[in-house]
Amino acid sequence: MHTVVVGTSGVTASDVLAVARAGARIELSGEAVAALAAAREIVDALAAKPEPVYGVSTGFGALASRHISPELRAQLQRNIVRSHAAGMGPRVEREVVRALMFLRLKTVCSGHTGVRPEVAQTMADILNAGITPVVHEYGSLGCSGDLAPLSHCALTLMGEGDAEGPDGTVRPAGELLAEAGISPVELREKEGLALLNGTDGMLGMLVMALADLETLYKSADVTAALSLEALLGTDKVLAPELHAIRPHPGQSAAAANMLAVLKGSELTGHHQDGAPRVQDAYSVRCAPQVAGAGRDTLAHARTVAERELASAVDNPVVLPDGRVESNGNFHGAPVAYVLDFLAIAAADLGSIAERRTDRLLDKNRSHGLPPFLADDAGVDSGLMIAQYTQAALVSEMKRLAVPASADSIPSSAMQEDHVSMGWSAARKLRTAVDNLTRIVAIELYAATRAIELREGLTPAPASQAVIEAVRAAGVQGPGPDRFLAPDLAAADAFVRAGQVVTAVEPVTGPLA
């Protein structure tokens, strides 16, 4: 099994994916253990002094003015975890919980939190044992960190609350720790606070969304090319010299991908009844511009994610010169913004894909294809309602594109009076990514059927490779009406697994 070693300088996106989705094991580097011990010495020294230090010997948030005596500090740390573990609603996905736990461990290992080495090791042990705390949908405002989600994870560290075992069964966390030979942690000064104060949930979801969208954008380039081909469109608009004079890198990449897919096609440039079209519709002609803008948004979001992955997000933080200072680095605005940007770009990509699908189904605009790609129009309805489903998904995508980060709601008796709502931005982006996958799958389903209905003209070799692969995956081709949902589900699984890209790249070479 792959092992991820956590040091003091952050982790990579591939590390997050390996732990969250592939169950990679985690080890702490010697450097991290030494940094943890050094920072803990500073916290212990401050805890012994009579002067109050926020998070070490005081209450939290609006209660920070109270100095806590030494005999109550362990209780204080337990209490912050118990009281903040106040999430509600359905459970979030296992991969999200593993990502947020791993990313909190990343910050702990930076040596800026003052957490003891044994606490960090226990976090790694829980992940390695396949124990996943129960975390709920609602409870984070994306400021002071993803407080409720991280608190539910810290509760498991203490042997309290519920967690999912490696067999998928939810049981009391204490039982699962005991079976795995893991001793619950007795938290000390600052440790409870340090386990809760980060952007880890929203960042983990951002990293996973970026990975999914990278594949989806390539898949969408392929399906756009198939639709262009099925509509007898021209590939001249994809010429690199046209995109060079508007040098957005994503646009050039999308155009290059589409051009590679269409190489060798006999369908492009043909026109019904010998009547040439001067220009294709925007949904066809502007596909690289829309997909390209989304790709450039991905690039910006990736830069933000990389910076956040290299960050130590906590309050207060232990500095190398021995100071423990309060700060606002837990604010989720940088992550929240790009989560919302991605939802906007995904909605637009879904919207343009749906317009191409509708064009394929409309006999007045499809340039010779049968109505709704039906076998016997009137007797058969063809893909009429598949487009309805796609339209419903697009409509929801537009609602999900409304930014969460433009909102704020004050909390903690107005001490925390401006919050990022980054967790909410991340949650709706996950839904948007799921919906975009389905939208691309429906365009793929329609475009492959439409190409097969163009008798007498040979599609591009790359297009043919996609058609053959999708048919081998159980997605049926043209014919009389049948129960359509299983076909759409198979197309969705095909796109979700990245098989559009793996089908085409042996012909085209690696897509950009």
Short mmCIF file of C-alpha atoms in Angstrom, two decimals:
data_model
loop_
_atom_site.label_atom_id
_atom_site.label_comp_id
_atom_site.label_asym_id
_atom_site.label_seq_id
_atom_site.Cartn_x
_atom_site.Cartn_y
_atom_site.Cartn_z
CA MET A 1 0.00 0.00 0.00
CA HIS A 2 1.15 3.51 -0.81
CA THR A 3 2.51 5.46 2.17
CA VAL A 4 2.32 9.23 2.58
CA VAL A 5 4.96 10.77 4.83
CA VAL A 6 3.84 13.98 6.54
CA GLY A 7 6.56 16.53 7.25
CA THR A 8 6.59 20.15 8.38
CA SER A 9 6.18 21.85 5.00
CA GLY A 10 2.70 20.77 3.94
CA VAL A 11 1.41 18.09 1.61
CA THR A 12 0.49 17.79 -2.07
CA ALA A 13 -2.86 17.35 -3.75
CA SER A 14 -1.85 13.84 -4.75
CA ASP A 15 -1.16 13.06 -1.06
CA VAL A 16 -4.69 14.17 -0.18
CA LEU A 17 -6.22 12.05 -2.92
CA ALA A 18 -4.15 9.04 -1.92
CA VAL A 19 -5.29 9.21 1.69
CA ALA A 20 -8.90 10.27 1.06
CA ARG A 21 -9.74 8.00 -1.84
CA ALA A 22 -7.12 5.26 -2.01
CA GLY A 23 -6.66 4.56 1.71
CA ALA A 24 -2.92 5.31 1.70
CA ARG A 25 -1.10 4.82 5.00
CA ILE A 26 0.38 7.78 6.83
CA GLU A 27 3.72 8.15 8.57
CA LEU A 28 5.09 11.13 10.46
CA SER A 29 8.59 12.21 9.47
CA GLY A 30 11.31 12.58 12.08
CA GLU A 31 11.41 16.28 11.25
CA ALA A 32 7.70 16.59 12.03
CA VAL A 33 8.02 14.78 15.35
CA ALA A 34 10.90 17.06 16.36
CA ALA A 35 8.94 20.17 15.37
CA LEU A 36 5.92 18.98 17.33
CA ALA A 37 8.03 18.43 20.44
CA ALA A 38 9.77 21.81 20.14
CA ALA A 39 6.49 23.72 19.76
CA ARG A 40 4.99 21.81 22.68
CA GLU A 41 7.82 22.93 24.93
CA ILE A 42 6.90 26.54 24.15
CA VAL A 43 3.22 25.93 24.97
CA ASP A 44 4.10 24.15 28.22
CA ALA A 45 6.34 27.05 29.27
CA LEU A 46 3.57 29.57 28.58
CA ALA A 47 1.03 27.42 30.39
CA ALA A 48 3.19 27.57 33.52
CA LYS A 49 3.21 31.38 33.58
CA PRO A 50 0.60 33.42 35.44
CA GLU A 51 -0.15 35.67 32.44
CA PRO A 52 -3.13 34.50 30.35
CA VAL A 53 -2.40 33.32 26.79
CA TYR A 54 -5.30 32.85 24.37
CA GLY A 55 -6.04 29.21 23.69
CA VAL A 56 -3.54 28.05 26.30
CA SER A 57 -4.92 29.44 29.55
CA THR A 58 -8.09 31.27 28.48
CA GLY A 59 -11.55 30.52 27.18
CA PHE A 60 -12.36 30.75 23.48
CA GLY A 61 -14.11 33.13 21.12
CA ALA A 62 -16.35 35.53 22.99
CA LEU A 63 -15.29 33.81 26.25
CA ALA A 64 -11.58 34.53 25.72
CA SER A 65 -11.47 37.06 28.56
CA ARG A 66 -11.66 34.37 31.24
CA HIS A 67 -8.38 33.07 32.66
CA ILE A 68 -8.57 29.32 33.24
CA SER A 69 -6.77 27.84 36.23
CA PRO A 70 -4.40 24.88 35.62
CA GLU A 71 -6.68 22.30 37.23
CA LEU A 72 -9.49 23.13 34.78
CA ARG A 73 -7.50 23.22 31.55
CA ALA A 74 -7.86 19.56 30.59
CA GLN A 75 -11.58 19.90 31.16
CA LEU A 76 -11.56 23.07 29.02
CA GLN A 77 -10.01 21.21 26.09
CA ARG A 78 -12.46 18.31 26.40
CA ASN A 79 -15.35 20.71 26.66
CA ILE A 80 -14.49 22.70 23.54
CA VAL A 81 -14.49 19.48 21.51
CA ARG A 82 -17.72 18.17 23.02
CA SER A 83 -19.60 21.46 22.74
CA HIS A 84 -18.37 22.21 19.21
CA ALA A 85 -19.30 18.72 17.95
CA ALA A 86 -22.75 20.10 17.20
CA GLY A 87 -23.25 19.16 13.57
CA MET A 88 -26.61 18.15 12.18
CA GLY A 89 -28.01 16.62 9.04
CA PRO A 90 -26.86 13.70 6.89
CA ARG A 91 -23.37 12.28 7.14
CA VAL A 92 -20.79 13.63 4.74
CA GLU A 93 -18.85 11.24 2.57
CA ARG A 94 -16.05 9.07 3.92
CA GLU A 95 -13.52 10.56 1.51
CA VAL A 96 -14.34 14.08 2.75
CA VAL A 97 -13.82 13.09 6.39
CA ARG A 98 -10.52 11.38 5.62
CA ALA A 99 -9.35 14.42 3.69
CA LEU A 100 -10.21 16.88 6.45
CA MET A 101 -8.57 14.69 9.14
CA PHE A 102 -5.44 14.30 7.05
CA LEU A 103 -5.23 18.03 6.35
CA ARG A 104 -5.65 18.87 10.03
CA LEU A 105 -2.79 16.45 10.71
CA LYS A 106 -0.76 18.28 8.07
CA THR A 107 -1.12 21.57 9.97
CA VAL A 108 -0.48 19.89 13.33
CA CYS A 109 2.79 18.49 11.96
CA SER A 110 3.95 21.95 10.86
CA GLY A 111 5.13 22.65 14.39
CA HIS A 112 3.03 25.80 14.61
CA THR A 113 0.16 24.42 16.71
CA GLY A 114 1.77 23.26 19.95
CA VAL A 115 0.15 19.82 19.82
CA ARG A 116 2.11 16.95 21.35
CA PRO A 117 3.66 14.31 19.04
CA GLU A 118 1.49 11.57 20.56
CA VAL A 119 -1.68 13.40 19.53
CA ALA A 120 -0.47 13.65 15.93
CA GLN A 121 0.49 9.97 15.93
CA THR A 122 -2.96 9.00 17.21
CA MET A 123 -4.55 10.98 14.36
CA ALA A 124 -2.42 9.02 11.89
CA ASP A 125 -3.24 5.73 13.64
CA ILE A 126 -7.00 6.35 13.36
CA LEU A 127 -6.73 7.07 9.65
CA ASN A 128 -4.50 4.03 9.13
CA ALA A 129 -7.01 1.84 10.98
CA GLY A 130 -9.76 2.87 8.57
CA ILE A 131 -11.81 4.50 11.31
CA THR A 132 -13.89 7.41 10.00
CA PRO A 133 -15.63 9.82 12.40
CA VAL A 134 -19.29 10.59 11.74
CA VAL A 135 -19.37 14.17 10.45
CA HIS A 136 -22.60 15.96 9.57
CA GLU A 137 -23.55 18.24 6.69
CA TYR A 138 -24.28 21.37 8.73
CA GLY A 139 -22.18 23.10 11.37
CA SER A 140 -19.38 25.00 9.63
CA LEU A 141 -19.45 28.69 8.74
CA GLY A 142 -15.96 28.46 7.23
CA CYS A 143 -14.40 30.77 9.79
CA SER A 144 -12.47 29.86 12.91
CA GLY A 145 -12.14 26.85 10.66
CA ASP A 146 -14.58 24.07 9.87
CA LEU A 147 -15.39 23.95 13.56
CA ALA A 148 -18.19 21.41 13.90
CA PRO A 149 -16.82 18.94 11.31
CA LEU A 150 -13.35 19.01 12.86
CA SER A 151 -14.84 18.72 16.35
CA HIS A 152 -16.57 15.47 15.44
CA CYS A 153 -13.18 14.17 14.30
CA ALA A 154 -11.50 15.32 17.52
CA LEU A 155 -14.27 13.61 19.49
CA THR A 156 -13.23 10.30 17.94
CA LEU A 157 -9.66 11.04 18.98
CA MET A 158 -10.93 11.25 22.56
CA GLY A 159 -12.76 7.93 22.17
CA GLU A 160 -16.18 9.57 22.21
CA GLY A 161 -19.05 9.91 19.73
CA ASP A 162 -19.70 7.66 16.75
CA ALA A 163 -17.46 6.57 13.91
CA GLU A 164 -17.55 4.21 10.97
CA GLY A 165 -15.34 1.17 11.22
CA PRO A 166 -13.32 -0.32 8.37
CA ASP A 167 -16.26 -2.62 7.66
CA GLY A 168 -18.57 0.35 7.08
CA THR A 169 -20.58 -0.11 10.27
CA VAL A 170 -21.18 2.91 12.52
CA ARG A 171 -20.39 2.17 16.15
CA PRO A 172 -19.21 4.01 19.30
CA ALA A 173 -15.75 5.41 18.60
CA GLY A 174 -14.34 4.06 21.86
CA GLU A 175 -15.12 0.50 20.80
CA LEU A 176 -13.47 0.97 17.42
CA LEU A 177 -10.33 2.48 18.96
CA ALA A 178 -10.08 -0.37 21.45
CA GLU A 179 -10.37 -3.01 18.72
CA ALA A 180 -7.63 -1.24 16.75
CA GLY A 181 -5.37 -1.04 19.83
CA ILE A 182 -5.49 2.77 19.87
CA SER A 183 -5.61 4.62 23.19
CA PRO A 184 -7.89 7.66 23.37
CA VAL A 185 -6.12 10.99 23.81
CA GLU A 186 -6.40 13.10 26.98
CA LEU A 187 -6.11 16.59 25.55
CA ARG A 188 -3.93 19.22 27.23
CA GLU A 189 -3.52 22.99 26.90
CA LYS A 190 -4.31 24.34 23.43
CA GLU A 191 -4.75 20.90 21.87
CA GLY A 192 -8.54 20.91 21.67
CA LEU A 193 -8.51 24.30 19.99
CA ALA A 194 -5.71 23.30 17.61
CA LEU A 195 -7.70 20.30 16.39
CA LEU A 196 -10.68 22.45 15.38
CA ASN A 197 -9.25 25.61 13.87
CA GLY A 198 -8.67 25.00 10.16
CA THR A 199 -10.00 25.19 6.63
CA ASP A 200 -9.41 21.47 6.19
CA GLY A 201 -12.88 20.33 5.14
CA MET A 202 -13.35 22.94 2.46
CA LEU A 203 -9.77 22.48 1.26
CA GLY A 204 -10.13 18.70 1.03
CA MET A 205 -13.29 19.09 -1.03
CA LEU A 206 -11.54 21.64 -3.25
CA VAL A 207 -8.66 19.26 -3.94
CA MET A 208 -11.03 16.44 -4.87
CA ALA A 209 -13.20 18.69 -7.02
CA LEU A 210 -10.13 19.89 -8.92
CA ALA A 211 -9.15 16.30 -9.68
CA ASP A 212 -12.65 15.43 -10.85
CA LEU A 213 -13.08 18.59 -12.92
CA GLU A 214 -9.75 18.15 -14.66
CA THR A 215 -11.01 14.86 -16.09
CA LEU A 216 -14.48 16.27 -16.73
CA TYR A 217 -13.16 19.19 -18.76
CA LYS A 218 -11.24 16.80 -21.00
CA SER A 219 -14.34 14.64 -21.32
CA ALA A 220 -16.41 17.70 -22.19
CA ASP A 221 -13.95 18.64 -24.95
CA VAL A 222 -14.44 15.18 -26.41
CA THR A 223 -18.23 15.28 -26.25
CA ALA A 224 -18.26 18.78 -27.74
CA ALA A 225 -16.17 17.49 -30.63
CA LEU A 226 -18.54 14.55 -31.11
CA SER A 227 -21.51 16.93 -31.19
CA LEU A 228 -19.78 19.18 -33.71
CA GLU A 229 -19.12 16.14 -35.86
CA ALA A 230 -22.69 14.85 -35.55
CA LEU A 231 -24.01 18.29 -36.56
CA LEU A 232 -21.74 18.35 -39.65
CA GLY A 233 -20.06 21.42 -38.19
CA THR A 234 -16.78 22.91 -39.29
CA ASP A 235 -13.56 22.30 -37.45
CA LYS A 236 -11.94 25.36 -39.03
CA VAL A 237 -12.84 27.40 -35.93
CA LEU A 238 -10.48 25.18 -33.94
CA ALA A 239 -7.38 26.21 -35.89
CA PRO A 240 -4.55 27.09 -33.49
CA GLU A 241 -3.80 30.39 -35.25
CA LEU A 242 -7.29 31.63 -34.37
CA HIS A 243 -6.77 30.90 -30.69
CA ALA A 244 -3.25 32.29 -30.68
CA ILE A 245 -4.61 35.79 -31.27
CA ARG A 246 -6.68 35.54 -28.08
CA PRO A 247 -4.07 33.86 -25.91
CA HIS A 248 -6.05 32.40 -23.05
CA PRO A 249 -4.24 29.12 -22.35
CA GLY A 250 -7.39 27.16 -21.46
CA GLN A 251 -9.08 28.15 -24.70
CA SER A 252 -6.12 26.99 -26.79
CA ALA A 253 -6.00 23.70 -24.88
CA ALA A 254 -9.71 23.03 -25.38
CA ALA A 255 -9.51 23.83 -29.10
CA ALA A 256 -6.47 21.59 -29.50
CA ASN A 257 -8.27 18.73 -27.77
CA MET A 258 -11.33 19.07 -30.00
CA LEU A 259 -9.18 19.29 -33.12
CA ALA A 260 -7.29 16.15 -32.12
CA VAL A 261 -10.54 14.24 -31.64
CA LEU A 262 -11.88 15.35 -35.04
CA LYS A 263 -8.75 14.55 -37.04
CA GLY A 264 -9.66 12.38 -40.03
CA SER A 265 -13.42 12.89 -39.81
CA GLU A 266 -15.51 12.70 -42.97
CA LEU A 267 -18.45 14.42 -41.27
CA THR A 268 -17.04 17.86 -40.54
CA GLY A 269 -17.78 20.50 -43.16
CA HIS A 270 -20.56 18.56 -44.88
CA HIS A 271 -23.86 20.41 -45.20
CA GLN A 272 -27.41 19.27 -45.76
CA ASP A 273 -28.74 19.75 -49.30
CA GLY A 274 -25.48 21.33 -50.42
CA ALA A 275 -26.31 24.56 -48.52
CA PRO A 276 -23.17 25.60 -46.67
CA ARG A 277 -23.43 27.28 -43.29
CA VAL A 278 -21.34 30.37 -42.91
CA GLN A 279 -21.05 29.75 -39.17
CA ASP A 280 -22.08 27.13 -36.63
CA ALA A 281 -24.20 28.10 -33.63
CA TYR A 282 -22.49 29.54 -30.59
CA SER A 283 -22.85 26.33 -28.57
CA VAL A 284 -20.69 24.60 -31.19
CA ARG A 285 -18.45 27.41 -32.40
CA CYS A 286 -17.69 28.85 -28.95
CA ALA A 287 -17.12 25.53 -27.16
CA PRO A 288 -13.35 26.18 -26.72
CA GLN A 289 -13.94 29.67 -25.38
CA VAL A 290 -16.39 28.51 -22.69
CA ALA A 291 -14.50 25.37 -21.74
CA GLY A 292 -11.26 27.32 -21.89
CA ALA A 293 -12.45 29.95 -19.44
CA GLY A 294 -13.39 27.14 -17.08
CA ARG A 295 -9.96 25.56 -17.49
CA ASP A 296 -8.30 28.86 -16.59
CA THR A 297 -10.55 29.07 -13.53
CA LEU A 298 -9.33 25.60 -12.60
CA ALA A 299 -5.74 26.78 -12.91
CA HIS A 300 -6.38 29.70 -10.55
CA ALA A 301 -8.18 27.45 -8.06
CA ARG A 302 -5.28 24.98 -8.20
CA THR A 303 -2.86 27.78 -7.29
CA VAL A 304 -4.98 28.69 -4.27
CA ALA A 305 -5.19 25.04 -3.23
CA GLU A 306 -1.42 24.62 -3.48
CA ARG A 307 -0.86 27.66 -1.28
CA GLU A 308 -3.35 26.39 1.27
CA LEU A 309 -1.79 22.92 1.24
CA ALA A 310 1.51 24.54 2.18
CA SER A 311 -0.09 26.57 4.99
CA ALA A 312 -0.32 26.10 8.75
CA VAL A 313 -3.82 27.25 9.66
CA ASP A 314 -4.43 27.66 13.38
CA ASN A 315 -5.15 30.31 15.99
CA PRO A 316 -3.11 31.06 17.96
CA VAL A 317 0.07 29.86 16.26
CA VAL A 318 3.48 29.03 17.67
CA LEU A 319 6.18 31.03 15.89
CA PRO A 320 9.84 29.98 15.57
CA ASP A 321 10.96 32.76 17.93
CA GLY A 322 8.83 31.32 20.72
CA ARG A 323 5.88 33.69 20.49
CA VAL A 324 2.32 32.38 20.51
CA GLU A 325 0.25 34.89 18.56
CA SER A 326 -3.40 35.25 17.67
CA ASN A 327 -4.20 35.72 13.98
CA GLY A 328 -6.95 35.45 11.39
CA ASN A 329 -5.44 32.80 9.11
CA PHE A 330 -8.37 30.47 9.78
CA HIS A 331 -10.66 32.63 7.65
CA GLY A 332 -11.80 30.59 4.67
CA ALA A 333 -12.22 33.42 2.14
CA PRO A 334 -9.39 32.39 -0.25
CA VAL A 335 -10.73 28.85 -0.51
CA ALA A 336 -14.40 29.84 -0.48
CA TYR A 337 -13.98 32.20 -3.43
CA VAL A 338 -12.46 29.61 -5.73
CA LEU A 339 -15.00 26.97 -4.71
CA ASP A 340 -17.68 29.38 -5.88
CA PHE A 341 -15.74 30.28 -9.03
CA LEU A 342 -15.59 26.58 -9.94
CA ALA A 343 -19.33 26.17 -9.42
CA ILE A 344 -19.97 29.08 -11.80
CA ALA A 345 -17.65 27.66 -14.45
CA ALA A 346 -19.16 24.17 -14.09
CA ALA A 347 -22.67 25.58 -14.51
CA ASP A 348 -21.69 27.32 -17.73
CA LEU A 349 -20.01 24.21 -19.10
CA GLY A 350 -23.14 22.19 -18.32
CA SER A 351 -25.31 24.85 -19.93
CA ILE A 352 -23.45 24.89 -23.24
CA ALA A 353 -23.40 21.07 -23.33
CA GLU A 354 -27.16 20.97 -22.91
CA ARG A 355 -27.63 23.44 -25.77
CA ARG A 356 -25.64 21.15 -28.09
CA THR A 357 -27.74 18.17 -27.02
CA ASP A 358 -30.95 20.07 -27.72
CA ARG A 359 -29.63 21.01 -31.16
CA LEU A 360 -28.90 17.35 -31.94
CA LEU A 361 -32.51 16.47 -31.10
CA ASP A 362 -34.25 19.28 -33.04
CA LYS A 363 -34.94 18.29 -36.65
CA ASN A 364 -35.01 21.97 -37.63
CA ARG A 365 -31.46 22.55 -36.41
CA SER A 366 -29.75 19.18 -36.59
CA HIS A 367 -29.09 19.23 -40.36
CA GLY A 368 -30.77 16.01 -41.34
CA LEU A 369 -30.95 13.97 -38.16
CA PRO A 370 -34.30 12.39 -37.23
CA PRO A 371 -36.43 14.18 -34.64
CA PHE A 372 -35.14 13.43 -31.13
CA LEU A 373 -32.82 10.85 -32.73
CA ALA A 374 -35.84 8.54 -32.64
CA ASP A 375 -36.08 5.30 -34.62
CA ASP A 376 -39.63 5.99 -35.81
CA ALA A 377 -40.49 9.51 -34.69
CA GLY A 378 -44.03 9.71 -33.41
CA VAL A 379 -44.14 6.07 -32.48
CA ASP A 380 -40.81 6.53 -30.72
CA SER A 381 -39.88 9.54 -28.54
CA GLY A 382 -36.16 8.89 -28.78
CA LEU A 383 -34.07 11.04 -26.46
CA MET A 384 -36.73 13.69 -25.84
CA ILE A 385 -36.90 13.15 -22.09
CA ALA A 386 -33.16 12.54 -21.73
CA GLN A 387 -32.82 16.20 -22.72
CA TYR A 388 -35.47 17.11 -20.12
CA THR A 389 -33.32 15.41 -17.50
CA GLN A 390 -30.28 17.25 -18.74
CA ALA A 391 -32.18 20.55 -18.64
CA ALA A 392 -33.28 19.87 -15.04
CA LEU A 393 -29.67 19.23 -14.08
CA VAL A 394 -28.55 22.45 -15.77
CA SER A 395 -31.23 24.41 -13.95
CA GLU A 396 -29.99 23.08 -10.61
CA MET A 397 -26.41 23.87 -11.63
CA LYS A 398 -27.40 27.50 -12.09
CA ARG A 399 -28.87 27.60 -8.59
CA LEU A 400 -25.72 25.99 -7.21
CA ALA A 401 -23.65 28.68 -8.95
CA VAL A 402 -25.05 31.35 -6.63
CA PRO A 403 -21.99 32.12 -4.48
CA ALA A 404 -21.97 31.08 -0.84
CA SER A 405 -18.92 33.25 -0.17
CA ALA A 406 -20.90 36.44 -0.80
CA ASP A 407 -22.88 35.65 2.33
CA SER A 408 -21.88 36.07 5.96
CA ILE A 409 -23.74 35.61 9.23
CA PRO A 410 -22.36 36.76 12.60
CA SER A 411 -21.77 34.27 15.40
CA SER A 412 -20.18 33.88 18.84
CA ALA A 413 -21.86 36.96 20.33
CA MET A 414 -20.55 39.09 17.43
CA GLN A 415 -16.91 38.17 18.11
CA GLU A 416 -16.92 36.15 14.90
CA ASP A 417 -18.85 38.72 12.92
CA HIS A 418 -17.70 37.96 9.36
CA VAL A 419 -17.46 34.38 8.10
CA SER A 420 -16.60 32.81 4.74
CA MET A 421 -19.27 30.11 4.29
CA GLY A 422 -16.55 28.10 2.55
CA TRP A 423 -17.85 24.75 3.77
CA SER A 424 -21.21 25.54 2.16
CA ALA A 425 -19.43 26.53 -1.05
CA ALA A 426 -17.60 23.21 -1.03
CA ARG A 427 -20.71 21.16 -0.37
CA LYS A 428 -22.64 22.69 -3.25
CA LEU A 429 -19.63 22.33 -5.55
CA ARG A 430 -19.63 18.58 -4.89
CA THR A 431 -23.25 18.44 -6.04
CA ALA A 432 -22.37 20.58 -9.07
CA VAL A 433 -19.55 18.22 -10.07
CA ASP A 434 -21.91 15.25 -9.80
CA ASN A 435 -24.49 17.03 -11.95
CA LEU A 436 -21.93 18.09 -14.53
CA THR A 437 -20.87 14.46 -14.88
CA ARG A 438 -24.47 13.50 -15.68
CA ILE A 439 -24.85 16.38 -18.14
CA VAL A 440 -21.70 15.39 -20.03
CA ALA A 441 -22.91 11.77 -20.02
CA ILE A 442 -26.21 12.75 -21.68
CA GLU A 443 -24.40 14.75 -24.37
CA LEU A 444 -22.12 11.76 -24.93
CA TYR A 445 -25.16 9.50 -25.25
CA ALA A 446 -26.85 11.79 -27.76
CA ALA A 447 -23.74 12.59 -29.80
CA THR A 448 -22.64 8.96 -30.21
CA ARG A 449 -26.14 7.98 -31.33
CA ALA A 450 -26.30 10.91 -33.76
CA ILE A 451 -22.94 10.02 -35.35
CA GLU A 452 -24.11 6.43 -35.86
CA LEU A 453 -27.20 7.75 -37.62
CA ARG A 454 -25.04 9.59 -40.20
CA GLU A 455 -24.91 6.72 -42.64
CA GLY A 456 -22.39 6.86 -45.44
CA LEU A 457 -19.95 9.16 -43.65
CA THR A 458 -17.07 7.86 -41.56
CA PRO A 459 -16.42 9.54 -38.21
CA ALA A 460 -12.95 10.41 -36.97
CA PRO A 461 -10.92 7.46 -35.66
CA ALA A 462 -10.97 9.00 -32.17
CA SER A 463 -14.75 9.37 -32.30
CA GLN A 464 -15.10 5.77 -33.40
CA ALA A 465 -12.92 4.67 -30.50
CA VAL A 466 -15.22 6.47 -28.05
CA ILE A 467 -18.33 4.96 -29.65
CA GLU A 468 -16.91 1.46 -29.46
CA ALA A 469 -15.85 1.92 -25.84
CA VAL A 470 -19.17 3.32 -24.71
CA ARG A 471 -21.06 0.51 -26.46
CA ALA A 472 -18.79 -2.05 -24.81
CA ALA A 473 -19.65 -0.43 -21.46
CA GLY A 474 -23.33 -1.31 -21.95
CA VAL A 475 -24.61 1.95 -23.42
CA GLN A 476 -26.83 0.90 -26.32
CA GLY A 477 -26.91 2.57 -29.72
CA PRO A 478 -29.76 3.67 -32.00
CA GLY A 479 -32.98 1.68 -32.12
CA PRO A 480 -36.61 1.63 -31.00
CA ASP A 481 -37.55 3.16 -27.64
CA ARG A 482 -36.47 1.21 -24.59
CA PHE A 483 -36.16 1.78 -20.84
CA LEU A 484 -33.74 4.69 -21.02
CA ALA A 485 -32.59 5.15 -17.41
CA PRO A 486 -30.17 2.16 -17.46
CA ASP A 487 -28.49 3.51 -20.59
CA LEU A 488 -28.07 6.92 -19.00
CA ALA A 489 -26.74 5.35 -15.81
CA ALA A 490 -24.19 3.39 -17.81
CA ALA A 491 -23.14 6.54 -19.68
CA ASP A 492 -22.80 8.35 -16.35
CA ALA A 493 -20.61 5.58 -14.95
CA PHE A 494 -18.50 5.70 -18.13
CA VAL A 495 -17.87 9.44 -17.79
CA ARG A 496 -17.43 9.29 -14.00
CA ALA A 497 -14.69 6.68 -14.35
CA GLY A 498 -12.78 8.87 -16.81
CA GLN A 499 -13.32 6.36 -19.62
CA VAL A 500 -14.06 9.03 -22.22
CA VAL A 501 -10.47 10.18 -21.88
CA THR A 502 -8.97 6.70 -21.68
CA ALA A 503 -10.91 5.68 -24.80
CA VAL A 504 -9.74 8.59 -26.92
CA GLU A 505 -6.13 9.11 -25.87
CA PRO A 506 -4.72 5.97 -27.55
CA VAL A 507 -5.79 7.63 -30.81
CA THR A 508 -5.21 11.32 -30.09
CA GLY A 509 -2.29 11.12 -27.69
CA PRO A 510 -2.56 12.78 -24.26
CA LEU A 511 -5.21 15.51 -24.11
CA ALA A 512 -4.28 18.86 -22.65
#
